[in-house]
Amino acid sequence: MNFKLTTLIASVFLVACSQLEVGGTGDSATVTAEPEYGISQVVGNLYMAHSDGHNTLFLVTSGGTILADPLNLEFAEWLKGEIAERFDSTVRYVLYSHHHWDHASGGAVFADTAEFVGHENMLEALALPLPANYVPADTNGDGAIQRSEAGGGLALYFDRVDANGDGRVTGAEMNRDIVLPTITYSDVYPVYLGGKEVRMVYAGVNHSNDGSIMFFTDEATAFGVDWLLVNGFPRTLYGAGLDAWVDVTERMATLGVTHVIPGHGERGRLEDLKAYGQFFRDLRTALEEAQSAGMSREDFQNSISLPAYSAWPGYETSLPVLAGEAYDLALQP
């Protein structure tokens, strides 16, 4: 196996065009009119690859390569070639973070050589008429997303996802490039290859109910997608209470991590993960104090102040939104 590029920081720009901000029904990611792909070393033989604003990881071992999310078909085809050319390696495992199409598509590129691992809830999620995070966008209730209902990433890639060109996107069209997991698990599942371990750990119910943390044991690196950000706020709580967000950050922190890699944005370290978890604790404390004082939702949103996070992008706009969602969720039985 060719490991000449042990320090690989290669940014491959297919075309660099004007950038657009994608709000999506789930995530915010910077994308370009033409895709921008790149690879950079994390530690040892663990590498981060990106397709525009989406990140994934792959670990090259003596027995082949373990890949996290395949992201999309075009990127997966490019990455397969890079792994073969640069490392003389073949993908033997694809590990899904969750079922959403913008992270899980493209696995068919590796289906001739790889096993696919995902949480057991992924099968049920992929069988739904629409992915759960798109249901609120289906304002006319027809079980599909019209162009006028699409936002963010789906709006940007609508014509690509709308396979039959009928102006509406169904769950089947979103999921058509996703290979079903050949191996599923419930709580923890270790993947072994070439003397290396990647531990799949259930992330609980937050961004979705089928999320997996991937812990690359020897590299002390954990990968969390869509629920995890470094120095940033989530767009929404996705209907999950603050306890769920505290729990998932604690679960990752106790794995023995040094490096943390989110599905979008910059990479970080354990202290960044702890700061992210502390944000949800601080918001929970502020909420409890406000409710004990009989404060209304509007007053809580208007008065919320957590200066420790004021340097995070969107502090003035994101914090009141999250505060309002937390207030509503706390009232639910």
PDB file of N, CA, C and O in Angstrom, residues 121-147:
ATOM      1  N   ASN A 121     -32.482   2.177  13.125  1.00  0.00           N
ATOM      2  CA  ASN A 121     -33.588   3.081  12.797  1.00  0.00           C
ATOM      3  C   ASN A 121     -33.480   3.662  11.390  1.00  0.00           C
ATOM      4  O   ASN A 121     -34.437   4.245  10.882  1.00  0.00           O
ATOM      5  N   MET A 122     -32.326   3.503  10.771  1.00  0.00           N
ATOM      6  CA  MET A 122     -32.130   4.045   9.430  1.00  0.00           C
ATOM      7  C   MET A 122     -33.049   3.354   8.428  1.00  0.00           C
ATOM      8  O   MET A 122     -33.554   3.999   7.497  1.00  0.00           O
ATOM      9  N   LEU A 123     -33.284   2.075   8.593  1.00  0.00           N
ATOM     10  CA  LEU A 123     -34.139   1.349   7.661  1.00  0.00           C
ATOM     11  C   LEU A 123     -35.561   1.896   7.678  1.00  0.00           C
ATOM     12  O   LEU A 123     -36.169   2.114   6.628  1.00  0.00           O
ATOM     13  N   GLU A 124     -36.091   2.122   8.857  1.00  0.00           N
ATOM     14  CA  GLU A 124     -37.440   2.681   8.980  1.00  0.00           C
ATOM     15  C   GLU A 124     -37.491   4.103   8.443  1.00  0.00           C
ATOM     16  O   GLU A 124     -38.455   4.500   7.769  1.00  0.00           O
ATOM     17  N   ALA A 125     -36.456   4.881   8.725  1.00  0.00           N
ATOM     18  CA  ALA A 125     -36.424   6.276   8.264  1.00  0.00           C
ATOM     19  C   ALA A 125     -36.432   6.351   6.738  1.00  0.00           C
ATOM     20  O   ALA A 125     -37.101   7.214   6.154  1.00  0.00           O
ATOM     21  N   LEU A 126     -35.708   5.456   6.082  1.00  0.00           N
ATOM     22  CA  LEU A 126     -35.648   5.474   4.624  1.00  0.00           C
ATOM     23  C   LEU A 126     -36.938   4.967   3.987  1.00  0.00           C
ATOM     24  O   LEU A 126     -37.189   5.223   2.805  1.00  0.00           O
ATOM     25  N   ALA A 127     -37.752   4.263   4.755  1.00  0.00           N
ATOM     26  CA  ALA A 127     -39.019   3.738   4.234  1.00  0.00           C
ATOM     27  C   ALA A 127     -40.160   4.749   4.324  1.00  0.00           C
ATOM     28  O   ALA A 127     -41.231   4.526   3.756  1.00  0.00           O
ATOM     29  N   LEU A 128     -39.945   5.872   5.001  1.00  0.00           N
ATOM     30  CA  LEU A 128     -40.994   6.877   5.142  1.00  0.00           C
ATOM     31  C   LEU A 128     -41.301   7.542   3.794  1.00  0.00           C
ATOM     32  O   LEU A 128     -40.414   7.658   2.944  1.00  0.00           O
ATOM     33  N   PRO A 129     -42.533   7.996   3.587  1.00  0.00           N
ATOM     34  CA  PRO A 129     -42.857   8.705   2.338  1.00  0.00           C
ATOM     35  C   PRO A 129     -41.968   9.919   2.107  1.00  0.00           C
ATOM     36  O   PRO A 129     -41.594  10.222   0.968  1.00  0.00           O
ATOM     37  N   LEU A 130     -41.642  10.630   3.188  1.00  0.00           N
ATOM     38  CA  LEU A 130     -40.698  11.745   3.159  1.00  0.00           C
ATOM     39  C   LEU A 130     -39.781  11.624   4.366  1.00  0.00           C
ATOM     40  O   LEU A 130     -40.239  11.216   5.445  1.00  0.00           O
ATOM     41  N   PRO A 131     -38.501  11.972   4.233  1.00  0.00           N
ATOM     42  CA  PRO A 131     -37.666  12.048   5.432  1.00  0.00           C
ATOM     43  C   PRO A 131     -38.304  12.968   6.465  1.00  0.00           C
ATOM     44  O   PRO A 131     -38.896  14.000   6.121  1.00  0.00           O
ATOM     45  N   ALA A 132     -38.219  12.593   7.735  1.00  0.00           N
ATOM     46  CA  ALA A 132     -38.952  13.302   8.785  1.00  0.00           C
ATOM     47  C   ALA A 132     -38.632  14.788   8.818  1.00  0.00           C
ATOM     48  O   ALA A 132     -39.508  15.614   9.121  1.00  0.00           O
ATOM     49  N   ASN A 133     -37.393  15.175   8.492  1.00  0.00           N
ATOM     50  CA  ASN A 133     -37.036  16.587   8.572  1.00  0.00           C
ATOM     51  C   ASN A 133     -37.605  17.408   7.415  1.00  0.00           C
ATOM     52  O   ASN A 133     -37.523  18.636   7.417  1.00  0.00           O
ATOM     53  N   TYR A 134     -38.213  16.744   6.419  1.00  0.00           N
ATOM     54  CA  TYR A 134     -38.847  17.467   5.320  1.00  0.00           C
ATOM     55  C   TYR A 134     -40.358  17.577   5.480  1.00  0.00           C
ATOM     56  O   TYR A 134     -41.002  18.330   4.752  1.00  0.00           O
ATOM     57  N   VAL A 135     -40.935  16.842   6.400  1.00  0.00           N
ATOM     58  CA  VAL A 135     -42.384  16.859   6.574  1.00  0.00           C
ATOM     59  C   VAL A 135     -42.919  18.267   6.845  1.00  0.00           C
ATOM     60  O   VAL A 135     -43.933  18.676   6.264  1.00  0.00           O
ATOM     61  N   PRO A 136     -42.263  19.079   7.705  1.00  0.00           N
ATOM     62  CA  PRO A 136     -42.790  20.440   7.927  1.00  0.00           C
ATOM     63  C   PRO A 136     -42.826  21.298   6.668  1.00  0.00           C
ATOM     64  O   PRO A 136     -43.642  22.222   6.568  1.00  0.00           O
ATOM     65  N   ALA A 137     -41.950  20.993   5.699  1.00  0.00           N
ATOM     66  CA  ALA A 137     -41.926  21.781   4.463  1.00  0.00           C
ATOM     67  C   ALA A 137     -43.049  21.404   3.511  1.00  0.00           C
ATOM     68  O   ALA A 137     -43.370  22.166   2.591  1.00  0.00           O
ATOM     69  N   ASP A 138     -43.665  20.244   3.728  1.00  0.00           N
ATOM     70  CA  ASP A 138     -44.738  19.771   2.858  1.00  0.00           C
ATOM     71  C   ASP A 138     -46.040  20.468   3.238  1.00  0.00           C
ATOM     72  O   ASP A 138     -46.948  19.876   3.821  1.00  0.00           O
ATOM     73  N   THR A 139     -46.145  21.734   2.894  1.00  0.00           N
ATOM     74  CA  THR A 139     -47.257  22.555   3.377  1.00  0.00           C
ATOM     75  C   THR A 139     -48.601  22.151   2.775  1.00  0.00           C
ATOM     76  O   THR A 139     -49.645  22.392   3.383  1.00  0.00           O
ATOM     77  N   ASN A 140     -48.607  21.557   1.586  1.00  0.00           N
ATOM     78  CA  ASN A 140     -49.880  21.146   0.994  1.00  0.00           C
ATOM     79  C   ASN A 140     -50.237  19.706   1.332  1.00  0.00           C
ATOM     80  O   ASN A 140     -51.281  19.204   0.910  1.00  0.00           O
ATOM     81  N   GLY A 141     -49.365  19.018   2.058  1.00  0.00           N
ATOM     82  CA  GLY A 141     -49.660  17.686   2.562  1.00  0.00           C
ATOM     83  C   GLY A 141     -49.802  16.603   1.520  1.00  0.00           C
ATOM     84  O   GLY A 141     -50.474  15.594   1.756  1.00  0.00           O
ATOM     85  N   ASP A 142     -49.132  16.753   0.378  1.00  0.00           N
ATOM     86  CA  ASP A 142     -49.273  15.741  -0.671  1.00  0.00           C
ATOM     87  C   ASP A 142     -48.177  14.679  -0.623  1.00  0.00           C
ATOM     88  O   ASP A 142     -48.082  13.835  -1.519  1.00  0.00           O
ATOM     89  N   GLY A 143     -47.331  14.710   0.415  1.00  0.00           N
ATOM     90  CA  GLY A 143     -46.297  13.697   0.553  1.00  0.00           C
ATOM     91  C   GLY A 143     -45.089  13.913  -0.327  1.00  0.00           C
ATOM     92  O   GLY A 143     -44.278  12.994  -0.523  1.00  0.00           O
ATOM     93  N   ALA A 144     -44.951  15.101  -0.866  1.00  0.00           N
ATOM     94  CA  ALA A 144     -43.796  15.451  -1.700  1.00  0.00           C
ATOM     95  C   ALA A 144     -43.464  16.917  -1.466  1.00  0.00           C
ATOM     96  O   ALA A 144     -44.233  17.657  -0.857  1.00  0.00           O
ATOM     97  N   ILE A 145     -42.286  17.332  -1.973  1.00  0.00           N
ATOM     98  CA  ILE A 145     -41.857  18.723  -1.839  1.00  0.00           C
ATOM     99  C   ILE A 145     -41.875  19.373  -3.222  1.00  0.00           C
ATOM    100  O   ILE A 145     -41.139  18.960  -4.124  1.00  0.00           O
ATOM    101  N   GLN A 146     -42.756  20.356  -3.399  1.00  0.00           N
ATOM    102  CA  GLN A 146     -42.771  21.134  -4.637  1.00  0.00           C
ATOM    103  C   GLN A 146     -41.611  22.130  -4.620  1.00  0.00           C
ATOM    104  O   GLN A 146     -41.055  22.448  -3.570  1.00  0.00           O
ATOM    105  N   ARG A 147     -41.290  22.647  -5.802  1.00  0.00           N
ATOM    106  CA  ARG A 147     -40.214  23.624  -5.886  1.00  0.00           C
ATOM    107  C   ARG A 147     -40.472  24.816  -4.971  1.00  0.00           C
ATOM    108  O   ARG A 147     -39.563  25.336  -4.326  1.00  0.00           O
TER     109      ARG A 147
END
